[in-house]
CSV table of C-alpha atoms and ligand atoms in Angstrom, one decimal:
chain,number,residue,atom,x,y,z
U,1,UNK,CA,0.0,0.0,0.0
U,2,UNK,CA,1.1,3.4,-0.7
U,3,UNK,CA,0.9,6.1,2.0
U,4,UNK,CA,-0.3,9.3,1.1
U,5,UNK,CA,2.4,11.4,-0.7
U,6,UNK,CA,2.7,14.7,-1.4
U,7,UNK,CA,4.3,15.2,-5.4
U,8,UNK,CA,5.3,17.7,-7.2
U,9,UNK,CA,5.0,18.2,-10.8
U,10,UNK,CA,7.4,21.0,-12.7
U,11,UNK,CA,5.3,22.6,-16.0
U,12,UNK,CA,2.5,20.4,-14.3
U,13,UNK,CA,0.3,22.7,-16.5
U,14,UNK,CA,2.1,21.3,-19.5
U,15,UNK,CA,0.7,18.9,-21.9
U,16,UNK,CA,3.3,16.0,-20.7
U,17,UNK,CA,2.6,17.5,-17.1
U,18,UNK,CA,-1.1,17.4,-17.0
U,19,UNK,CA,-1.2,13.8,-17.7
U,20,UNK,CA,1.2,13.3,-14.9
U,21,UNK,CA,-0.9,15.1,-12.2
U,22,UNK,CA,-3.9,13.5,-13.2
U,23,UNK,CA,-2.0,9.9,-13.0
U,24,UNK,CA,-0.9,11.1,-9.3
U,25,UNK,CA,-3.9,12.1,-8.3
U,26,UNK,CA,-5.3,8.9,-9.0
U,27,UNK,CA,-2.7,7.2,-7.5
U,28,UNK,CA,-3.8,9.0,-3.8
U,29,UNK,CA,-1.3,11.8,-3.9
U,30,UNK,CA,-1.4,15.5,-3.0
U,31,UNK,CA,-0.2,16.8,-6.1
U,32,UNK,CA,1.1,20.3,-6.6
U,33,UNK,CA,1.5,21.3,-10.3
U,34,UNK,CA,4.6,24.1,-10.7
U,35,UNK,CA,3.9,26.1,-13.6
U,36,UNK,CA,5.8,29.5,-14.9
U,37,UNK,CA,4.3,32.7,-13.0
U,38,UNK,CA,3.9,34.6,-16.6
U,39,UNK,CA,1.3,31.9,-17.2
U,40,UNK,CA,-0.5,32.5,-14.5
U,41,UNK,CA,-4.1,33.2,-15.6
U,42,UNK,CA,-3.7,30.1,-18.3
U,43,UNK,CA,-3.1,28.1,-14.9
U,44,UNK,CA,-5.2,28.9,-13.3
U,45,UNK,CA,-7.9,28.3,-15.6
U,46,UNK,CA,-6.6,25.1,-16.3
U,47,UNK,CA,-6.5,24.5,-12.5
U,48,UNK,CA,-10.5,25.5,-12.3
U,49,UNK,CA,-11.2,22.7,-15.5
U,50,UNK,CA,-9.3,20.2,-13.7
U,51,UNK,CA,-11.0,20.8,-10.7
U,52,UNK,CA,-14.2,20.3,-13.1
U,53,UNK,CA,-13.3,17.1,-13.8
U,54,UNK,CA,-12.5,15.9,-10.3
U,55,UNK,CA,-8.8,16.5,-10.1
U,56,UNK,CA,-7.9,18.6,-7.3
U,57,UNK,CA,-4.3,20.4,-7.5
U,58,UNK,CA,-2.3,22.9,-6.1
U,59,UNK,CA,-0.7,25.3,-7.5
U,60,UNK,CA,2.9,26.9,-7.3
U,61,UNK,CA,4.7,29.5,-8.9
U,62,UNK,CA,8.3,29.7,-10.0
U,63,UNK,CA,11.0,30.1,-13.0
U,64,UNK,CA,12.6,26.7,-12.8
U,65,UNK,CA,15.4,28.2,-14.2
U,66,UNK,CA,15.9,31.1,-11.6
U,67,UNK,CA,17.6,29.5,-8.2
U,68,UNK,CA,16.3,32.2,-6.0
U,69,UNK,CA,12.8,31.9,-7.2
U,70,UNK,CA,12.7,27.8,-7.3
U,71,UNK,CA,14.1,27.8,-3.5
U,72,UNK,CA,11.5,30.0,-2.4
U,73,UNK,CA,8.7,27.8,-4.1
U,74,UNK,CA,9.6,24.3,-2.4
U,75,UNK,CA,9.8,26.3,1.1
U,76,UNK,CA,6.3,27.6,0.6
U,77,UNK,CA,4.8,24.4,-1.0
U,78,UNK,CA,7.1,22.3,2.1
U,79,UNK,CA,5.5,24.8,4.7
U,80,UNK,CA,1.8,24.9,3.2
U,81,UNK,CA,1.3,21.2,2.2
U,82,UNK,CA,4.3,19.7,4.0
U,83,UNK,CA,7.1,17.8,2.7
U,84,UNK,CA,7.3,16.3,-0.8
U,85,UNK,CA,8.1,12.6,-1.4
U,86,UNK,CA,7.6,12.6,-4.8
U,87,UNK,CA,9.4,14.8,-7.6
U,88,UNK,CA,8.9,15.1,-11.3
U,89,UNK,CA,11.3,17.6,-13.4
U,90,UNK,CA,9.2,17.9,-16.3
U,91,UNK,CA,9.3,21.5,-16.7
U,92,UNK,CA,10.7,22.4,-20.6
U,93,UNK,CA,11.1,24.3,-23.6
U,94,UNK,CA,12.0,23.6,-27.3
U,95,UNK,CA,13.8,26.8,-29.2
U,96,UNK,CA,14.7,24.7,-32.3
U,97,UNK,CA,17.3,26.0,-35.3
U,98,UNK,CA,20.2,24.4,-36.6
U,99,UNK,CA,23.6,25.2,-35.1
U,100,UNK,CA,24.4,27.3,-37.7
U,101,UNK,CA,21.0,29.8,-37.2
U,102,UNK,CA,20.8,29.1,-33.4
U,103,UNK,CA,21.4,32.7,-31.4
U,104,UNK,CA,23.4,31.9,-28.1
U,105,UNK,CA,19.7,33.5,-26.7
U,106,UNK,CA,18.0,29.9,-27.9
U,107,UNK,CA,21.3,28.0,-26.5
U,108,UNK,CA,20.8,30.1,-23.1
U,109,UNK,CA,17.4,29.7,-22.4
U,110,UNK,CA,17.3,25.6,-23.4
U,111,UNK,CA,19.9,25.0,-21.3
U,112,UNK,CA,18.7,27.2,-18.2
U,113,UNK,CA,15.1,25.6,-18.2
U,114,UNK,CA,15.7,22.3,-19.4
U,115,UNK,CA,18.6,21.3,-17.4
U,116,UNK,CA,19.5,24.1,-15.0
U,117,UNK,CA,16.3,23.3,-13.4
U,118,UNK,CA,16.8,20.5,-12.6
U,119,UNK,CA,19.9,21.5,-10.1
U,120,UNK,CA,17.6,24.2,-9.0
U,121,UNK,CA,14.5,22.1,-8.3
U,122,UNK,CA,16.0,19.3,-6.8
U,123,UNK,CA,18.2,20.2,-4.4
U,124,UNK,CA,16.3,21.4,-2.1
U,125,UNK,CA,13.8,18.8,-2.6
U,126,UNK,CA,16.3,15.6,-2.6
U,127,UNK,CA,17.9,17.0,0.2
U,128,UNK,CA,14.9,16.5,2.3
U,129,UNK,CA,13.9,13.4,1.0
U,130,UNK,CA,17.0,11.7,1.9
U,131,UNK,CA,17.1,13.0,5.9
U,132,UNK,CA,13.2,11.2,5.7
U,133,UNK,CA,14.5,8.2,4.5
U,134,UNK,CA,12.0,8.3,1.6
U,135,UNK,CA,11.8,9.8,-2.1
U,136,UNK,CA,11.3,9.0,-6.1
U,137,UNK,CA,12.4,11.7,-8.3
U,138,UNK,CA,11.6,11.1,-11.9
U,139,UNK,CA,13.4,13.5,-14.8
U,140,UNK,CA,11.6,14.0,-18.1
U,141,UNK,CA,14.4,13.8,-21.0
U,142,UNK,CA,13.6,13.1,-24.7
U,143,UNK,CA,14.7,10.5,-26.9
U,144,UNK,CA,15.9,13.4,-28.4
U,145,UNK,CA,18.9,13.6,-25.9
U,146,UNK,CA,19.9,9.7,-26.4
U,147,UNK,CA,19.7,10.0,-30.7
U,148,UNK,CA,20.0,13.8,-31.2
U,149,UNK,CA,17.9,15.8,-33.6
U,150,UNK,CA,18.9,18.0,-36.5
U,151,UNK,CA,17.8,21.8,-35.3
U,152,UNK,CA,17.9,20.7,-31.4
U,153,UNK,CA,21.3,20.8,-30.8
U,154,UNK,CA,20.5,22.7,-27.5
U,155,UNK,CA,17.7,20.5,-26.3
U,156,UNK,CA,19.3,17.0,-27.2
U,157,UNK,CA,22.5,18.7,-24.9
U,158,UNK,CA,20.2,19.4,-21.9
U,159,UNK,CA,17.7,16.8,-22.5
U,160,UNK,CA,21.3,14.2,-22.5
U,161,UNK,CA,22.9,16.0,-19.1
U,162,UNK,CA,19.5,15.3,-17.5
U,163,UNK,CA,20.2,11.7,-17.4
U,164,UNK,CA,23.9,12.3,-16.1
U,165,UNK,CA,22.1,14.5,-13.6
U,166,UNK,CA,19.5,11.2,-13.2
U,167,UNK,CA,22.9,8.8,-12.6
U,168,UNK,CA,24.7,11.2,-10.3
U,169,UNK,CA,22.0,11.7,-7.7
U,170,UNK,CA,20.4,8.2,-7.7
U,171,UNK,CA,23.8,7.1,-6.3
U,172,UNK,CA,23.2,9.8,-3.7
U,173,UNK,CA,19.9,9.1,-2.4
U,174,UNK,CA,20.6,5.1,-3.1
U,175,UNK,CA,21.1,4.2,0.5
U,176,UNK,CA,19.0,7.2,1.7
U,177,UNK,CA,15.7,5.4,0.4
U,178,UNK,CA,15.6,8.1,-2.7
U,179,UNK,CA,15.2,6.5,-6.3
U,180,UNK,CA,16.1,9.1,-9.3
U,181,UNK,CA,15.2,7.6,-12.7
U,182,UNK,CA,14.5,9.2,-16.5
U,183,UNK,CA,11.8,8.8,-18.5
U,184,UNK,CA,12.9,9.7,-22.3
U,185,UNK,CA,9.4,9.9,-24.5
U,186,UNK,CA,9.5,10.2,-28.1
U,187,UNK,CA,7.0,12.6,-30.0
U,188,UNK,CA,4.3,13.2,-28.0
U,189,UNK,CA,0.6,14.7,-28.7
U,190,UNK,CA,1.4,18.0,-27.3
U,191,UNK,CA,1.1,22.1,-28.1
U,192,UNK,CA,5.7,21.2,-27.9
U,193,UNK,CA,5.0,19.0,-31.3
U,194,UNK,CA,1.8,21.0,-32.6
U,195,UNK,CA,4.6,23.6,-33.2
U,196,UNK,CA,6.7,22.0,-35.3
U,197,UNK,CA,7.0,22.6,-39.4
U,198,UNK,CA,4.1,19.6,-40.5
U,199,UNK,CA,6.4,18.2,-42.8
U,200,UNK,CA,9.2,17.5,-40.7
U,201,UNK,CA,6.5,16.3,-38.2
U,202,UNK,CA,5.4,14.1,-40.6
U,203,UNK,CA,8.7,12.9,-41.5
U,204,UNK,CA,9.4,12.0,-38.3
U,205,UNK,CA,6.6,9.8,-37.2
U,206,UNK,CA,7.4,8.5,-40.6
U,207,UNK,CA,10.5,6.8,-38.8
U,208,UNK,CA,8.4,5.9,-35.6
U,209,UNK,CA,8.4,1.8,-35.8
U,210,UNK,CA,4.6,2.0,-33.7
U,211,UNK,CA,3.6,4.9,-36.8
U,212,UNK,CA,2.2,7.3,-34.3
U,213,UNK,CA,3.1,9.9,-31.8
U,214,UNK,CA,2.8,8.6,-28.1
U,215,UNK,CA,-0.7,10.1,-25.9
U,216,UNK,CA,0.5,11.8,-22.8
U,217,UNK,CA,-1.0,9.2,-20.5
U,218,UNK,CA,1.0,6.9,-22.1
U,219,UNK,CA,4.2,8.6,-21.0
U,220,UNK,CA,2.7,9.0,-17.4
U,221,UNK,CA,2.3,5.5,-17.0
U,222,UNK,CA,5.7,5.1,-16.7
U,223,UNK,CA,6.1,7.8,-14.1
U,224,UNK,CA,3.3,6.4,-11.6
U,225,UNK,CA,5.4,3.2,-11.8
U,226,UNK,CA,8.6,4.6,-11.3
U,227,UNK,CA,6.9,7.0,-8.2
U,228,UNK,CA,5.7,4.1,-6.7
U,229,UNK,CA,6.0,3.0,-3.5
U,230,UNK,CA,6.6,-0.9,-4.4
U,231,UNK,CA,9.5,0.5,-7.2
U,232,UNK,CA,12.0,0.7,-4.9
U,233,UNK,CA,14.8,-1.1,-6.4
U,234,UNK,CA,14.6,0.5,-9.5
U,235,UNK,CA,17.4,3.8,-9.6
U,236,UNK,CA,19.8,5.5,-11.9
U,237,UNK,CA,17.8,3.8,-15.3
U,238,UNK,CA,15.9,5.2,-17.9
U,239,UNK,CA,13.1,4.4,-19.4
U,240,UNK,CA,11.8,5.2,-23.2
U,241,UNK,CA,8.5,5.5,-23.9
U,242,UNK,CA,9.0,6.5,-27.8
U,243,UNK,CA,7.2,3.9,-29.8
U,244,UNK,CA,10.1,2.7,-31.2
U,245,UNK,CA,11.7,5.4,-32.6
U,246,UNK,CA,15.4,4.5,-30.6
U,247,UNK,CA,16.0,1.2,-29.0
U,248,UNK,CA,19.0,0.2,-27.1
U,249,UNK,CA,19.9,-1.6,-24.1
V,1,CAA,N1,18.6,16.1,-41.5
V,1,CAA,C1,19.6,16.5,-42.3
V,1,CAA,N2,19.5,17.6,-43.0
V,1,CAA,C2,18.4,18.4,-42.8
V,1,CAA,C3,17.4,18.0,-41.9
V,1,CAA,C4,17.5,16.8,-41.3
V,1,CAA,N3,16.6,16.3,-40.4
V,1,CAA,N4,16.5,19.0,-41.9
V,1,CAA,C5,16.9,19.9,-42.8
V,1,CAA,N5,18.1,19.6,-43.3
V,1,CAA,C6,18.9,20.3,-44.2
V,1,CAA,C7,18.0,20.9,-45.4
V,1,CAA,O1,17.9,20.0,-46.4
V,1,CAA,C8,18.9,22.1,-45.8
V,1,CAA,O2,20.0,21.7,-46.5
V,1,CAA,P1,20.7,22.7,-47.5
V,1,CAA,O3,21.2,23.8,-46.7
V,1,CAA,O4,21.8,21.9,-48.1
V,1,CAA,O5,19.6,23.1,-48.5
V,1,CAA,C9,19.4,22.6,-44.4
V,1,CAA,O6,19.4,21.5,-43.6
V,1,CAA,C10,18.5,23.6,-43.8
V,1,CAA,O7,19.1,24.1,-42.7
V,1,CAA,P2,18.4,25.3,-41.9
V,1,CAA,O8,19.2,25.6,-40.7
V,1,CAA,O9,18.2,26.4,-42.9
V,1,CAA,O10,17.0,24.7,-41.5
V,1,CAA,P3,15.6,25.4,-41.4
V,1,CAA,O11,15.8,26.7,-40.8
V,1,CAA,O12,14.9,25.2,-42.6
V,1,CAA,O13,14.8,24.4,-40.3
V,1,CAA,C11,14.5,23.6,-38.1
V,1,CAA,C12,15.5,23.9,-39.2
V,1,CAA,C13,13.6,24.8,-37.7
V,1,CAA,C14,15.2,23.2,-36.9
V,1,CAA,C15,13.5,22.5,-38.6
V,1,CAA,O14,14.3,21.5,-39.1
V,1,CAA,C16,12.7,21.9,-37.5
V,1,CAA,O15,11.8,22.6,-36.9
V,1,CAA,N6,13.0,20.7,-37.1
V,1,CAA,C17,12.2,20.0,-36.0
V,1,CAA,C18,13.2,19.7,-34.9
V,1,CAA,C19,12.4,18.8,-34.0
V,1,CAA,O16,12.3,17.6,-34.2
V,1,CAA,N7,11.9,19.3,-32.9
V,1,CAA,C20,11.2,18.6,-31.9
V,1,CAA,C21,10.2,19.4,-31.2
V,1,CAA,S1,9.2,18.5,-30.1
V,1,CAA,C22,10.3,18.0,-28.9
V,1,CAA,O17,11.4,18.5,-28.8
V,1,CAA,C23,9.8,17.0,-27.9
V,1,CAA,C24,10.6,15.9,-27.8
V,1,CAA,O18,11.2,15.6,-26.8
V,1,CAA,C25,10.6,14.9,-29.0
């Protein structure tokens, strides 16, 4: 049996991240969805149809990539709902252009959210977890950072470290009762994909082995399992959820 736990969800607002909260939720936890503060009103609309629809969430403010900001946040959420056990980093951007076009803007920005945050998010957090004796902290890369992508040459980068990041601090929190694992997805059915040129889109589930992008439940599946209470020998691993599109062992 799982106790109640108390998780939170970076871009939990997102279209990866929604699917995540509402997996938690239905998994018993108190789930507190992090989302940027510019997007405030967006959130909390979204928070209002959630609520519609019988998922009650929380949520909390911060820039992922600002340090200041992202302490701040965990203290309030730690001294409003009380300590988190559960972690998911799946706050993220895309600024796409080849090396060649990319401004060091798109470079900065990538990094800063998708990997910086990371640092930023979890320290505080882990560091908590591991003096409890309990934690899960799940990363959101991108097969993207195993295979690389032409025009991503800042997201594969930060979307890689993550999972160096994911190995470094599950060997930390390995005897401390704290599991740190990635989950890479492929293309997903998200606003992040709706974005991209339809051709190369199109290309691209073209090389998909399943011949489709991957729902956003489907990629939270993997997180409730990881978050889990019973998945306690699982640490340091990654898991793809990409339909194919890169396999390796
Ligand atoms: N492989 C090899 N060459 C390619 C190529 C590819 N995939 N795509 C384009 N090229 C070539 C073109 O043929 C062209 O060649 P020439 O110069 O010889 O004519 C050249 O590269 C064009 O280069 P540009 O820098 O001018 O490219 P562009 O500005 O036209 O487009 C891009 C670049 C905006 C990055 C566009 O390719 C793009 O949007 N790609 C999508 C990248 C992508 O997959 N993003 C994923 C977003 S979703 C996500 O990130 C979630 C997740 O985790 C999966």
């Amino acid at each position: 049996m799982n106790e109640k736990r108390i998780a939170l969800v970076t871009g939990g607002n997102g279209g990866i991240g929604e699917s995540i909260c509402m997996a938690l939720v239905n998994k018993g936890c108190t789930v507190i969805a992090g989302y940027y503060p510019a997007d405030k009103e967006n959130a909390e609309k979204w928070q209002a149809e959630m609520k519609r629809d019988g998922y009650e969430i929380i949520l909390a403010a911060a820039d992922v990539a600002d340090f200041e900001q992202t302490q701040q946040m965990v203290a309030n959420v730690e001294e409003s709902v009380g300590p988190i056990d559960i972690l998911v980093n799946c706050a993220g951007i895309t600024r796409d252009a080849s090396l060649k076009k990319m401004e060091y803007s798109a470079w900065e920005a990538v990094i800063d959210t998708n990997l910086t945050s990371a640092f930023n998010v979890t320290k505080p957090v882990m560091i908590g977890m591991m003096e409890r004796g309990f934690g899960r902290v799940v990363n959101i890369s991108s097969v993207n950072g195993q295979r690389g992508q032409f025009g991503q040459p800042n997201y594969s980068a930060a979307k890689a470290g993550l999972h160096g990041f994911t190995m470094a601090t599950a060997r930390e929190g390995a005897r401390k009762g704290v599991t740190v694992n990635t989950v890479s997805p492929g293309y997903v059915a998200t606003a992040m994909t709706e974005a991209m040129p339809e051709k190369v889109l199109e290309a691209i589930i073209g090389e998909v082995p399943m011949g489709r992008m991957a729902k956003p439940a489907e990629i939270a599946q993997a997180v409730a399992w990881l978050t889990d209470d019973n998945s306690a020998y699982v640490t340091g691993a990654n898991i793809p959820v990409n339909g194919g599109l890169f396999m390796s062992f």
